[in-house]
Amino acid sequence: TDENLSAYIANLPNFLRAEVEDLSAYRSYAQGLVDREIMLIEAEKRGIDELPELKFVLDKETNKRIAQKISRLLVDSELRVEESELFDAYEKFDLGWEVWPAHILSETEEDARKVIDELHKGTSFSEVAKQYSRADDAIKGGNLGSFFGQGDVVPALREATFFLDEGEFSEPIRTKDGWEIVKIIKKRRKDYATLRGYITERMLKKKWAERRKIVVDSLSDRRSLSVKRNKVHNVLNGIFRRGLTLENANEEFVSYEGGRILVGDAVRGIRGLKKGALPPDSTAIFGEIERWILPDSLFVLEARDQGL
C-alpha cells in the first residue's frame, strides 16, 4: 500500500535515497520493498524466523520498544516545567556567570604564598606572573584571553574564583598542575532568556529521573519485588569474568510477580550498558540494576498488562 511504501522510504538511510525523488526513484523504492517482502516470505518458509538466536534478538527488540512506550506514557507525559521554576533556578543557583581570568602557576604552596606577598605589596598581577609563573602564558601576564563559564573549569577553580569580583584575586588553589592564583579581569552574566533552554533541559532531566524512580518504586511494591543480595558476588564474578558457572548464571537474583532477573541476565545487562567503567563493587552493582535493568523489566510487564 501507499502507507507501506511511505514507511519504507522514511526508514531508509540517506545513502540509499535518490538525489532526486522523482517517479523513477519511487519505482526503485517500490522494487526494494517488494524484494524485501519476497525474502521475508522465503525466510518464513524455511523456518528461519523460528531459530532460537533470532527469536532472542526479536524478543529483545520488542521488549525494548514496549518498555519505551510505557516509559513515555508513565514518565515522559507527566513532566511539567513552569516558567517560574526556570527563573527561580536561574536566580537561586546564580547561573550564567562568566569570568575572564589571569593566573599564576607555582610549583609549591610556599612559592604561591610568596606570589601572594608580592601582590599584597602592590606589584601588578601581570608583572608578578611574568616573573614567577611557571605556565606557558606567563609572558602574557597570565592572561587566559577569553571568558570562561562555570562548566569550562575544574571544580576547584570554579569554587575558588567565581564568587570573586573584578580585580580580586584568589588564595592559592591546589590543581593537578601545581598551585594557582587566579585574578578576575572581567566578569559578566548571561541573561535569563539566553540560558532558558539550557535550564529547561537540565530541569527536565532531573524531573525525569525523579519521576522514573517514583514509577519504578510503585511497580516494585505492587509486584512484591525481592532481591537476593547474597547472589551479588556471582554477578561480580560474571562481570569481571572470574569463573561464573552455568549453575550460578541460572540462579535467581531479582524476583517479582510475573518475572525475574537471573544472575546471568544481570551480568549480560550490565556488560551491555556501555556507560563507562564497569561497576567495581556490590553497591555499584545494585545501583546499575535499579537504574537501568530493573526498570525495563518492570516496564515490559506493565506494558503487556496494559495491552501495549
PDB file of C-alpha atoms in Angstrom:
ATOM      1  CA  THR A   1       0.000   0.000   0.000  1.00  0.00           C
ATOM      2  CA  ASP A   2       0.949   3.648  -0.227  1.00  0.00           C
ATOM      3  CA  GLU A   3       1.322   3.632   3.573  1.00  0.00           C
ATOM      4  CA  ASN A   4       3.733   0.665   3.450  1.00  0.00           C
ATOM      5  CA  LEU A   5       5.862   2.400   0.836  1.00  0.00           C
ATOM      6  CA  SER A   6       5.952   5.698   2.749  1.00  0.00           C
ATOM      7  CA  ALA A   7       7.075   3.919   5.935  1.00  0.00           C
ATOM      8  CA  TYR A   8       9.744   2.005   3.993  1.00  0.00           C
ATOM      9  CA  ILE A   9      11.145   5.208   2.445  1.00  0.00           C
ATOM     10  CA  ALA A  10      11.077   7.066   5.786  1.00  0.00           C
ATOM     11  CA  ASN A  11      13.358   4.424   7.338  1.00  0.00           C
ATOM     12  CA  LEU A  12      15.902   4.312   4.516  1.00  0.00           C
ATOM     13  CA  PRO A  13      19.372   5.659   5.396  1.00  0.00           C
ATOM     14  CA  ASN A  14      20.447   8.691   3.382  1.00  0.00           C
ATOM     15  CA  PHE A  15      22.971   6.759   1.293  1.00  0.00           C
ATOM     16  CA  LEU A  16      20.139   4.577  -0.116  1.00  0.00           C
ATOM     17  CA  ARG A  17      17.907   7.525  -1.036  1.00  0.00           C
ATOM     18  CA  ALA A  18      17.835   9.009  -4.515  1.00  0.00           C
ATOM     19  CA  GLU A  19      19.249  12.517  -5.068  1.00  0.00           C
ATOM     20  CA  VAL A  20      16.069  13.420  -6.947  1.00  0.00           C
ATOM     21  CA  GLU A  21      12.941  11.708  -5.654  1.00  0.00           C
ATOM     22  CA  ASP A  22      11.031  11.563  -8.917  1.00  0.00           C
ATOM     23  CA  LEU A  23       8.828   8.800 -10.365  1.00  0.00           C
ATOM     24  CA  SER A  24      11.889   6.695 -11.240  1.00  0.00           C
ATOM     25  CA  ALA A  25      13.109   6.907  -7.647  1.00  0.00           C
ATOM     26  CA  TYR A  26       9.739   5.794  -6.277  1.00  0.00           C
ATOM     27  CA  ARG A  27       9.682   2.843  -8.693  1.00  0.00           C
ATOM     28  CA  SER A  28      13.106   1.860  -7.323  1.00  0.00           C
ATOM     29  CA  TYR A  29      11.871   2.228  -3.732  1.00  0.00           C
ATOM     30  CA  ALA A  30       8.805   0.105  -4.519  1.00  0.00           C
ATOM     31  CA  GLN A  31      11.010  -2.614  -6.051  1.00  0.00           C
ATOM     32  CA  GLY A  32      13.203  -2.574  -2.940  1.00  0.00           C
ATOM     33  CA  LEU A  33      10.148  -3.023  -0.729  1.00  0.00           C
ATOM     34  CA  VAL A  34       8.853  -5.887  -2.899  1.00  0.00           C
ATOM     35  CA  ASP A  35      12.289  -7.566  -2.811  1.00  0.00           C
ATOM     36  CA  ARG A  36      12.337  -7.354   0.967  1.00  0.00           C
ATOM     37  CA  GLU A  37       8.845  -8.836   1.303  1.00  0.00           C
ATOM     38  CA  ILE A  38       9.755 -11.741  -1.017  1.00  0.00           C
ATOM     39  CA  MET A  39      12.836 -12.527   1.093  1.00  0.00           C
ATOM     40  CA  LEU A  40      10.749 -12.433   4.280  1.00  0.00           C
ATOM     41  CA  ILE A  41       8.265 -14.911   2.788  1.00  0.00           C
ATOM     42  CA  GLU A  42      11.149 -17.224   1.816  1.00  0.00           C
ATOM     43  CA  ALA A  43      12.706 -16.880   5.302  1.00  0.00           C
ATOM     44  CA  GLU A  44       9.424 -17.882   6.951  1.00  0.00           C
ATOM     45  CA  LYS A  45       9.014 -20.812   4.528  1.00  0.00           C
ATOM     46  CA  ARG A  46      12.445 -22.081   5.591  1.00  0.00           C
ATOM     47  CA  GLY A  47      11.650 -21.588   9.297  1.00  0.00           C
ATOM     48  CA  ILE A  48      14.397 -19.017   9.812  1.00  0.00           C
ATOM     49  CA  ASP A  49      12.022 -16.904  11.918  1.00  0.00           C
ATOM     50  CA  GLU A  50      11.854 -19.768  14.445  1.00  0.00           C
ATOM     51  CA  LEU A  51      15.605 -20.017  15.034  1.00  0.00           C
ATOM     52  CA  PRO A  52      16.304 -19.545  18.787  1.00  0.00           C
ATOM     53  CA  GLU A  53      19.054 -16.961  18.295  1.00  0.00           C
ATOM     54  CA  LEU A  54      16.811 -14.886  16.025  1.00  0.00           C
ATOM     55  CA  LYS A  55      13.829 -15.138  18.358  1.00  0.00           C
ATOM     56  CA  PHE A  56      16.056 -13.901  21.199  1.00  0.00           C
ATOM     57  CA  VAL A  57      17.049 -10.808  19.184  1.00  0.00           C
ATOM     58  CA  LEU A  58      13.462 -10.136  18.092  1.00  0.00           C
ATOM     59  CA  ASP A  59      12.107 -10.558  21.625  1.00  0.00           C
ATOM     60  CA  LYS A  60      14.777  -8.221  22.948  1.00  0.00           C
ATOM     61  CA  GLU A  61      13.872  -5.551  20.374  1.00  0.00           C
ATOM     62  CA  THR A  62      10.148  -5.973  21.050  1.00  0.00           C
ATOM     63  CA  ASN A  63      10.672  -5.613  24.801  1.00  0.00           C
ATOM     64  CA  LYS A  64      12.847  -2.543  24.263  1.00  0.00           C
ATOM     65  CA  ARG A  65      10.152  -0.844  22.209  1.00  0.00           C
ATOM     66  CA  ILE A  66       7.254  -1.560  24.541  1.00  0.00           C
ATOM     67  CA  ALA A  67       9.359  -0.506  27.553  1.00  0.00           C
ATOM     68  CA  GLN A  68       9.985   2.815  25.777  1.00  0.00           C
ATOM     69  CA  LYS A  69       6.262   3.104  25.067  1.00  0.00           C
ATOM     70  CA  ILE A  70       5.211   2.650  28.704  1.00  0.00           C
ATOM     71  CA  SER A  71       8.032   4.933  29.864  1.00  0.00           C
ATOM     72  CA  ARG A  72       6.697   7.711  27.627  1.00  0.00           C
ATOM     73  CA  LEU A  73       3.211   7.059  28.968  1.00  0.00           C
ATOM     74  CA  LEU A  74       4.027   6.865  32.690  1.00  0.00           C
ATOM     75  CA  VAL A  75       7.109   9.079  32.911  1.00  0.00           C
ATOM     76  CA  ASP A  76       7.583  11.482  29.994  1.00  0.00           C
ATOM     77  CA  SER A  77       3.940  12.520  29.709  1.00  0.00           C
ATOM     78  CA  GLU A  78       3.902  13.580  33.375  1.00  0.00           C
ATOM     79  CA  LEU A  79       6.815  16.017  33.111  1.00  0.00           C
ATOM     80  CA  ARG A  80       5.972  19.698  33.522  1.00  0.00           C
ATOM     81  CA  VAL A  81       8.237  22.687  33.986  1.00  0.00           C
ATOM     82  CA  GLU A  82       6.732  26.043  34.916  1.00  0.00           C
ATOM     83  CA  GLU A  83       8.303  29.303  33.784  1.00  0.00           C
ATOM     84  CA  SER A  84       8.560  30.397  37.406  1.00  0.00           C
ATOM     85  CA  GLU A  85      10.617  27.268  38.222  1.00  0.00           C
ATOM     86  CA  LEU A  86      13.098  28.075  35.470  1.00  0.00           C
ATOM     87  CA  PHE A  87      13.572  31.672  36.586  1.00  0.00           C
ATOM     88  CA  ASP A  88      13.814  30.650  40.252  1.00  0.00           C
ATOM     89  CA  ALA A  89      16.605  28.199  39.339  1.00  0.00           C
ATOM     90  CA  TYR A  90      18.417  30.938  37.404  1.00  0.00           C
ATOM     91  CA  GLU A  91      18.388  33.168  40.484  1.00  0.00           C
ATOM     92  CA  LYS A  92      18.785  30.533  43.223  1.00  0.00           C
ATOM     93  CA  PHE A  93      21.865  28.916  41.666  1.00  0.00           C
ATOM     94  CA  ASP A  94      23.253  32.242  40.403  1.00  0.00           C
ATOM     95  CA  LEU A  95      23.580  30.828  36.893  1.00  0.00           C
ATOM     96  CA  GLY A  96      25.131  32.397  33.830  1.00  0.00           C
ATOM     97  CA  TRP A  97      28.268  33.959  35.243  1.00  0.00           C
ATOM     98  CA  GLU A  98      31.388  34.033  33.095  1.00  0.00           C
ATOM     99  CA  VAL A  99      34.828  35.264  34.082  1.00  0.00           C
ATOM    100  CA  TRP A 100      37.872  36.415  32.139  1.00  0.00           C
ATOM    101  CA  PRO A 101      40.783  35.270  34.325  1.00  0.00           C
ATOM    102  CA  ALA A 102      44.513  35.598  34.569  1.00  0.00           C
ATOM    103  CA  HIS A 103      46.537  33.131  36.592  1.00  0.00           C
ATOM    104  CA  ILE A 104      49.913  32.467  38.122  1.00  0.00           C
ATOM    105  CA  LEU A 105      51.104  28.863  38.404  1.00  0.00           C
ATOM    106  CA  SER A 106      53.522  27.885  41.188  1.00  0.00           C
ATOM    107  CA  GLU A 107      55.173  24.545  41.826  1.00  0.00           C
ATOM    108  CA  THR A 108      54.643  24.558  45.619  1.00  0.00           C
ATOM    109  CA  GLU A 109      52.301  26.194  48.111  1.00  0.00           C
ATOM    110  CA  GLU A 110      55.294  28.013  49.591  1.00  0.00           C
ATOM    111  CA  ASP A 111      56.067  29.564  46.205  1.00  0.00           C
ATOM    112  CA  ALA A 112      52.405  30.529  45.813  1.00  0.00           C
ATOM    113  CA  ARG A 113      52.474  32.288  49.191  1.00  0.00           C
ATOM    114  CA  LYS A 114      55.463  34.332  48.027  1.00  0.00           C
ATOM    115  CA  VAL A 115      53.404  35.360  44.998  1.00  0.00           C
ATOM    116  CA  ILE A 116      50.564  36.440  47.292  1.00  0.00           C
ATOM    117  CA  ASP A 117      53.029  38.527  49.324  1.00  0.00           C
ATOM    118  CA  GLU A 118      54.204  40.280  46.162  1.00  0.00           C
ATOM    119  CA  LEU A 119      50.635  41.038  45.124  1.00  0.00           C
ATOM    120  CA  HIS A 120      49.814  42.455  48.558  1.00  0.00           C
ATOM    121  CA  LYS A 121      52.815  44.766  48.214  1.00  0.00           C
ATOM    122  CA  GLY A 122      51.050  46.323  45.231  1.00  0.00           C
ATOM    123  CA  THR A 123      53.013  44.753  42.391  1.00  0.00           C
ATOM    124  CA  SER A 124      50.747  44.301  39.380  1.00  0.00           C
ATOM    125  CA  PHE A 125      49.408  40.831  38.728  1.00  0.00           C
ATOM    126  CA  SER A 126      50.791  40.910  35.199  1.00  0.00           C
ATOM    127  CA  GLU A 127      54.338  41.713  36.358  1.00  0.00           C
ATOM    128  CA  VAL A 128      54.269  39.046  39.068  1.00  0.00           C
ATOM    129  CA  ALA A 129      53.011  36.474  36.525  1.00  0.00           C
ATOM    130  CA  LYS A 130      55.823  37.344  34.089  1.00  0.00           C
ATOM    131  CA  GLN A 131      58.394  36.966  36.836  1.00  0.00           C
ATOM    132  CA  TYR A 132      57.118  33.959  38.808  1.00  0.00           C
ATOM    133  CA  SER A 133      54.533  31.950  36.865  1.00  0.00           C
ATOM    134  CA  ARG A 134      55.540  28.537  35.521  1.00  0.00           C
ATOM    135  CA  ALA A 135      52.695  28.500  32.981  1.00  0.00           C
ATOM    136  CA  ASP A 136      53.244  28.925  29.233  1.00  0.00           C
ATOM    137  CA  ASP A 137      51.209  32.149  29.250  1.00  0.00           C
ATOM    138  CA  ALA A 138      53.481  33.857  31.824  1.00  0.00           C
ATOM    139  CA  ILE A 139      54.800  36.127  29.066  1.00  0.00           C
ATOM    140  CA  LYS A 140      51.228  37.411  28.623  1.00  0.00           C
ATOM    141  CA  GLY A 141      50.958  38.203  32.302  1.00  0.00           C
ATOM    142  CA  GLY A 142      48.939  35.047  32.871  1.00  0.00           C
ATOM    143  CA  ASN A 143      46.010  36.422  30.836  1.00  0.00           C
ATOM    144  CA  LEU A 144      43.951  33.450  29.605  1.00  0.00           C
ATOM    145  CA  GLY A 145      42.491  35.502  26.761  1.00  0.00           C
ATOM    146  CA  SER A 146      38.750  34.818  26.932  1.00  0.00           C
ATOM    147  CA  PHE A 147      35.672  34.336  29.088  1.00  0.00           C
ATOM    148  CA  PHE A 148      35.060  31.006  30.844  1.00  0.00           C
ATOM    149  CA  GLY A 149      31.717  29.641  32.028  1.00  0.00           C
ATOM    150  CA  GLN A 150      31.272  27.588  35.194  1.00  0.00           C
ATOM    151  CA  GLY A 151      31.290  24.371  33.155  1.00  0.00           C
ATOM    152  CA  ASP A 152      34.597  25.238  31.482  1.00  0.00           C
ATOM    153  CA  VAL A 153      36.826  24.954  34.549  1.00  0.00           C
ATOM    154  CA  VAL A 154      37.601  22.235  37.084  1.00  0.00           C
ATOM    155  CA  PRO A 155      35.557  22.303  40.338  1.00  0.00           C
ATOM    156  CA  ALA A 156      38.471  23.520  42.495  1.00  0.00           C
ATOM    157  CA  LEU A 157      38.971  26.621  40.336  1.00  0.00           C
ATOM    158  CA  ARG A 158      35.236  27.198  39.936  1.00  0.00           C
ATOM    159  CA  GLU A 159      34.550  27.133  43.676  1.00  0.00           C
ATOM    160  CA  ALA A 160      37.504  29.363  44.494  1.00  0.00           C
ATOM    161  CA  THR A 161      37.104  32.067  41.827  1.00  0.00           C
ATOM    162  CA  PHE A 162      33.564  32.549  40.539  1.00  0.00           C
ATOM    163  CA  PHE A 163      32.446  34.458  43.639  1.00  0.00           C
ATOM    164  CA  LEU A 164      35.292  36.988  43.239  1.00  0.00           C
ATOM    165  CA  ASP A 165      34.637  40.473  41.866  1.00  0.00           C
ATOM    166  CA  GLU A 166      36.553  42.108  39.034  1.00  0.00           C
ATOM    167  CA  GLY A 167      40.074  42.976  40.126  1.00  0.00           C
ATOM    168  CA  GLU A 168      40.156  40.498  43.029  1.00  0.00           C
ATOM    169  CA  PHE A 169      42.486  37.502  43.202  1.00  0.00           C
ATOM    170  CA  SER A 170      42.155  34.161  44.933  1.00  0.00           C
ATOM    171  CA  GLU A 171      44.132  32.396  47.606  1.00  0.00           C
ATOM    172  CA  PRO A 172      46.432  29.598  46.319  1.00  0.00           C
ATOM    173  CA  ILE A 173      44.402  26.750  44.774  1.00  0.00           C
ATOM    174  CA  ARG A 174      45.712  23.193  44.528  1.00  0.00           C
ATOM    175  CA  THR A 175      45.343  21.772  40.997  1.00  0.00           C
ATOM    176  CA  LYS A 176      46.887  18.863  39.094  1.00  0.00           C
ATOM    177  CA  ASP A 177      49.458  21.280  37.635  1.00  0.00           C
ATOM    178  CA  GLY A 178      50.579  22.791  40.946  1.00  0.00           C
ATOM    179  CA  TRP A 179      49.310  25.793  42.926  1.00  0.00           C
ATOM    180  CA  GLU A 180      47.403  28.535  41.123  1.00  0.00           C
ATOM    181  CA  ILE A 181      46.382  32.059  41.990  1.00  0.00           C
ATOM    182  CA  VAL A 182      43.615  33.448  39.803  1.00  0.00           C
ATOM    183  CA  LYS A 183      42.642  37.079  39.238  1.00  0.00           C
ATOM    184  CA  ILE A 184      39.316  38.122  37.709  1.00  0.00           C
ATOM    185  CA  ILE A 185      39.971  40.642  34.948  1.00  0.00           C
ATOM    186  CA  LYS A 186      36.370  40.876  33.709  1.00  0.00           C
ATOM    187  CA  LYS A 187      33.082  39.376  34.809  1.00  0.00           C
ATOM    188  CA  ARG A 188      29.682  39.188  33.127  1.00  0.00           C
ATOM    189  CA  ARG A 189      26.407  37.300  33.401  1.00  0.00           C
ATOM    190  CA  LYS A 190      24.318  35.835  30.591  1.00  0.00           C
ATOM    191  CA  ASP A 191      20.693  36.906  30.849  1.00  0.00           C
ATOM    192  CA  TYR A 192      17.843  34.539  31.694  1.00  0.00           C
ATOM    193  CA  ALA A 193      16.476  34.438  28.134  1.00  0.00           C
ATOM    194  CA  THR A 194      19.831  33.192  26.813  1.00  0.00           C
ATOM    195  CA  LEU A 195      20.017  30.397  29.392  1.00  0.00           C
ATOM    196  CA  ARG A 196      16.348  29.420  29.407  1.00  0.00           C
ATOM    197  CA  GLY A 197      16.810  26.460  27.037  1.00  0.00           C
ATOM    198  CA  TYR A 198      19.796  25.123  28.971  1.00  0.00           C
ATOM    199  CA  ILE A 199      17.967  25.415  32.320  1.00  0.00           C
ATOM    200  CA  THR A 200      14.881  23.730  30.858  1.00  0.00           C
ATOM    201  CA  GLU A 201      16.948  20.786  29.593  1.00  0.00           C
ATOM    202  CA  ARG A 202      18.701  20.306  32.940  1.00  0.00           C
ATOM    203  CA  MET A 203      15.483  20.600  34.925  1.00  0.00           C
ATOM    204  CA  LEU A 204      13.635  18.141  32.677  1.00  0.00           C
ATOM    205  CA  LYS A 205      16.461  15.598  33.122  1.00  0.00           C
ATOM    206  CA  LYS A 206      16.238  15.991  36.894  1.00  0.00           C
ATOM    207  CA  LYS A 207      12.450  15.666  36.912  1.00  0.00           C
ATOM    208  CA  TRP A 208      12.618  12.702  34.544  1.00  0.00           C
ATOM    209  CA  ALA A 209      14.947  10.828  36.925  1.00  0.00           C
ATOM    210  CA  GLU A 210      12.735  11.672  39.924  1.00  0.00           C
ATOM    211  CA  ARG A 211       9.506  10.677  38.158  1.00  0.00           C
ATOM    212  CA  ARG A 212      11.052   7.465  36.804  1.00  0.00           C
ATOM    213  CA  LYS A 213      12.141   6.427  40.293  1.00  0.00           C
ATOM    214  CA  ILE A 214       8.637   7.050  41.652  1.00  0.00           C
ATOM    215  CA  VAL A 215       7.127   4.860  38.897  1.00  0.00           C
ATOM    216  CA  VAL A 216       9.709   2.084  39.338  1.00  0.00           C
ATOM    217  CA  ASP A 217       9.261   2.081  43.129  1.00  0.00           C
ATOM    218  CA  SER A 218       5.484   1.882  42.700  1.00  0.00           C
ATOM    219  CA  LEU A 219       5.729  -1.031  40.247  1.00  0.00           C
ATOM    220  CA  SER A 220       8.244  -2.795  42.525  1.00  0.00           C
ATOM    221  CA  ASP A 221       5.907  -2.512  45.522  1.00  0.00           C
ATOM    222  CA  ARG A 222       2.901  -3.665  43.531  1.00  0.00           C
ATOM    223  CA  ARG A 223       4.780  -6.744  42.281  1.00  0.00           C
ATOM    224  CA  SER A 224       6.375  -7.579  45.678  1.00  0.00           C
ATOM    225  CA  LEU A 225       9.910  -7.274  44.344  1.00  0.00           C
ATOM    226  CA  SER A 226      12.625  -9.168  46.199  1.00  0.00           C
ATOM    227  CA  VAL A 227      16.422  -9.055  45.716  1.00  0.00           C
ATOM    228  CA  LYS A 228      18.683 -11.969  46.651  1.00  0.00           C
ATOM    229  CA  ARG A 229      21.505  -9.742  47.839  1.00  0.00           C
ATOM    230  CA  ASN A 230      23.739 -12.695  48.697  1.00  0.00           C
ATOM    231  CA  LYS A 231      23.984 -13.521  44.968  1.00  0.00           C
ATOM    232  CA  VAL A 232      25.708 -10.253  44.095  1.00  0.00           C
ATOM    233  CA  HIS A 233      29.187 -11.836  44.338  1.00  0.00           C
ATOM    234  CA  ASN A 234      28.210 -14.153  41.462  1.00  0.00           C
ATOM    235  CA  VAL A 235      27.205 -11.111  39.392  1.00  0.00           C
ATOM    236  CA  LEU A 236      30.616  -9.550  40.101  1.00  0.00           C
ATOM    237  CA  ASN A 237      32.341 -12.789  39.088  1.00  0.00           C
ATOM    238  CA  GLY A 238      30.445 -12.770  35.798  1.00  0.00           C
ATOM    239  CA  ILE A 239      31.118  -9.110  35.043  1.00  0.00           C
ATOM    240  CA  PHE A 240      34.851  -9.453  35.567  1.00  0.00           C
ATOM    241  CA  ARG A 241      34.989 -12.954  34.017  1.00  0.00           C
ATOM    242  CA  ARG A 242      36.153 -14.642  37.214  1.00  0.00           C
ATOM    243  CA  GLY A 243      34.593 -18.030  36.612  1.00  0.00           C
ATOM    244  CA  LEU A 244      30.801 -17.762  36.618  1.00  0.00           C
ATOM    245  CA  THR A 245      29.398 -21.299  36.314  1.00  0.00           C
ATOM    246  CA  LEU A 246      26.260 -22.182  34.363  1.00  0.00           C
ATOM    247  CA  GLU A 247      24.600 -23.120  37.647  1.00  0.00           C
ATOM    248  CA  ASN A 248      25.427 -19.712  39.126  1.00  0.00           C
ATOM    249  CA  ALA A 249      24.238 -17.913  35.974  1.00  0.00           C
ATOM    250  CA  ASN A 250      20.819 -19.571  36.303  1.00  0.00           C
ATOM    251  CA  GLU A 251      20.360 -18.529  39.939  1.00  0.00           C
ATOM    252  CA  GLU A 252      17.590 -16.065  40.697  1.00  0.00           C
ATOM    253  CA  PHE A 253      18.931 -12.602  41.558  1.00  0.00           C
ATOM    254  CA  VAL A 254      15.757 -10.483  41.485  1.00  0.00           C
ATOM    255  CA  SER A 255      12.211 -11.818  41.622  1.00  0.00           C
ATOM    256  CA  TYR A 256       8.829 -10.136  41.339  1.00  0.00           C
ATOM    257  CA  GLU A 257       5.296 -11.079  40.449  1.00  0.00           C
ATOM    258  CA  GLY A 258       5.319 -12.031  36.777  1.00  0.00           C
ATOM    259  CA  GLY A 259       9.067 -12.144  36.231  1.00  0.00           C
ATOM    260  CA  ARG A 260      12.605 -12.471  37.480  1.00  0.00           C
ATOM    261  CA  ILE A 261      16.188 -11.480  36.679  1.00  0.00           C
ATOM    262  CA  LEU A 262      18.761 -14.255  36.790  1.00  0.00           C
ATOM    263  CA  VAL A 263      22.399 -13.726  37.702  1.00  0.00           C
ATOM    264  CA  GLY A 264      23.304 -14.288  34.042  1.00  0.00           C
ATOM    265  CA  ASP A 265      20.688 -11.727  32.954  1.00  0.00           C
ATOM    266  CA  ALA A 266      22.214  -9.155  35.307  1.00  0.00           C
ATOM    267  CA  VAL A 267      25.724  -9.870  34.021  1.00  0.00           C
ATOM    268  CA  ARG A 268      24.695  -9.550  30.355  1.00  0.00           C
ATOM    269  CA  GLY A 269      22.652  -6.445  31.092  1.00  0.00           C
ATOM    270  CA  ILE A 270      25.409  -4.625  32.948  1.00  0.00           C
ATOM    271  CA  ARG A 271      28.113  -5.583  30.442  1.00  0.00           C
ATOM    272  CA  GLY A 272      25.831  -4.406  27.640  1.00  0.00           C
ATOM    273  CA  LEU A 273      25.135  -0.990  29.131  1.00  0.00           C
ATOM    274  CA  LYS A 274      28.397   0.512  27.830  1.00  0.00           C
ATOM    275  CA  LYS A 275      28.016   3.568  30.028  1.00  0.00           C
ATOM    276  CA  GLY A 276      31.619   3.841  31.154  1.00  0.00           C
ATOM    277  CA  ALA A 277      33.638   1.720  33.545  1.00  0.00           C
ATOM    278  CA  LEU A 278      32.123  -1.489  34.908  1.00  0.00           C
ATOM    279  CA  PRO A 279      30.739  -1.248  38.469  1.00  0.00           C
ATOM    280  CA  PRO A 280      33.555  -2.219  40.857  1.00  0.00           C
ATOM    281  CA  ASP A 281      31.611  -3.436  43.903  1.00  0.00           C
ATOM    282  CA  SER A 282      28.248  -4.696  45.161  1.00  0.00           C
ATOM    283  CA  THR A 283      26.899  -1.229  45.950  1.00  0.00           C
ATOM    284  CA  ALA A 284      27.556  -0.100  42.386  1.00  0.00           C
ATOM    285  CA  ILE A 285      26.012  -3.336  41.044  1.00  0.00           C
ATOM    286  CA  PHE A 286      22.736  -2.688  42.864  1.00  0.00           C
ATOM    287  CA  GLY A 287      22.792   0.902  41.588  1.00  0.00           C
ATOM    288  CA  GLU A 288      23.133  -0.204  37.963  1.00  0.00           C
ATOM    289  CA  ILE A 289      20.392  -2.811  38.359  1.00  0.00           C
ATOM    290  CA  GLU A 290      17.995  -0.292  39.904  1.00  0.00           C
ATOM    291  CA  ARG A 291      18.775   2.445  37.373  1.00  0.00           C
ATOM    292  CA  TRP A 292      18.856   0.551  34.094  1.00  0.00           C
ATOM    293  CA  ILE A 293      17.960  -3.146  34.127  1.00  0.00           C
ATOM    294  CA  LEU A 294      15.089  -3.462  36.604  1.00  0.00           C
ATOM    295  CA  PRO A 295      13.041  -0.528  35.221  1.00  0.00           C
ATOM    296  CA  ASP A 296      12.947  -2.008  31.716  1.00  0.00           C
ATOM    297  CA  SER A 297      11.827  -5.401  33.064  1.00  0.00           C
ATOM    298  CA  LEU A 298       9.021  -3.832  35.095  1.00  0.00           C
ATOM    299  CA  PHE A 299       8.019  -1.533  32.229  1.00  0.00           C
ATOM    300  CA  VAL A 300       7.714  -4.509  29.858  1.00  0.00           C
ATOM    301  CA  LEU A 301       5.388  -6.318  32.280  1.00  0.00           C
ATOM    302  CA  GLU A 302       3.288  -3.203  32.829  1.00  0.00           C
ATOM    303  CA  ALA A 303       3.079  -2.568  29.085  1.00  0.00           C
ATOM    304  CA  ARG A 304       1.890  -6.129  28.461  1.00  0.00           C
ATOM    305  CA  ASP A 305      -0.667  -5.816  31.269  1.00  0.00           C
ATOM    306  CA  GLN A 306      -1.996  -2.699  29.550  1.00  0.00           C
ATOM    307  CA  GLY A 307      -2.137  -4.442  26.180  1.00  0.00           C
ATOM    308  CA  LEU A 308       0.589  -2.364  24.574  1.00  0.00           C
TER     309      LEU A 308
END
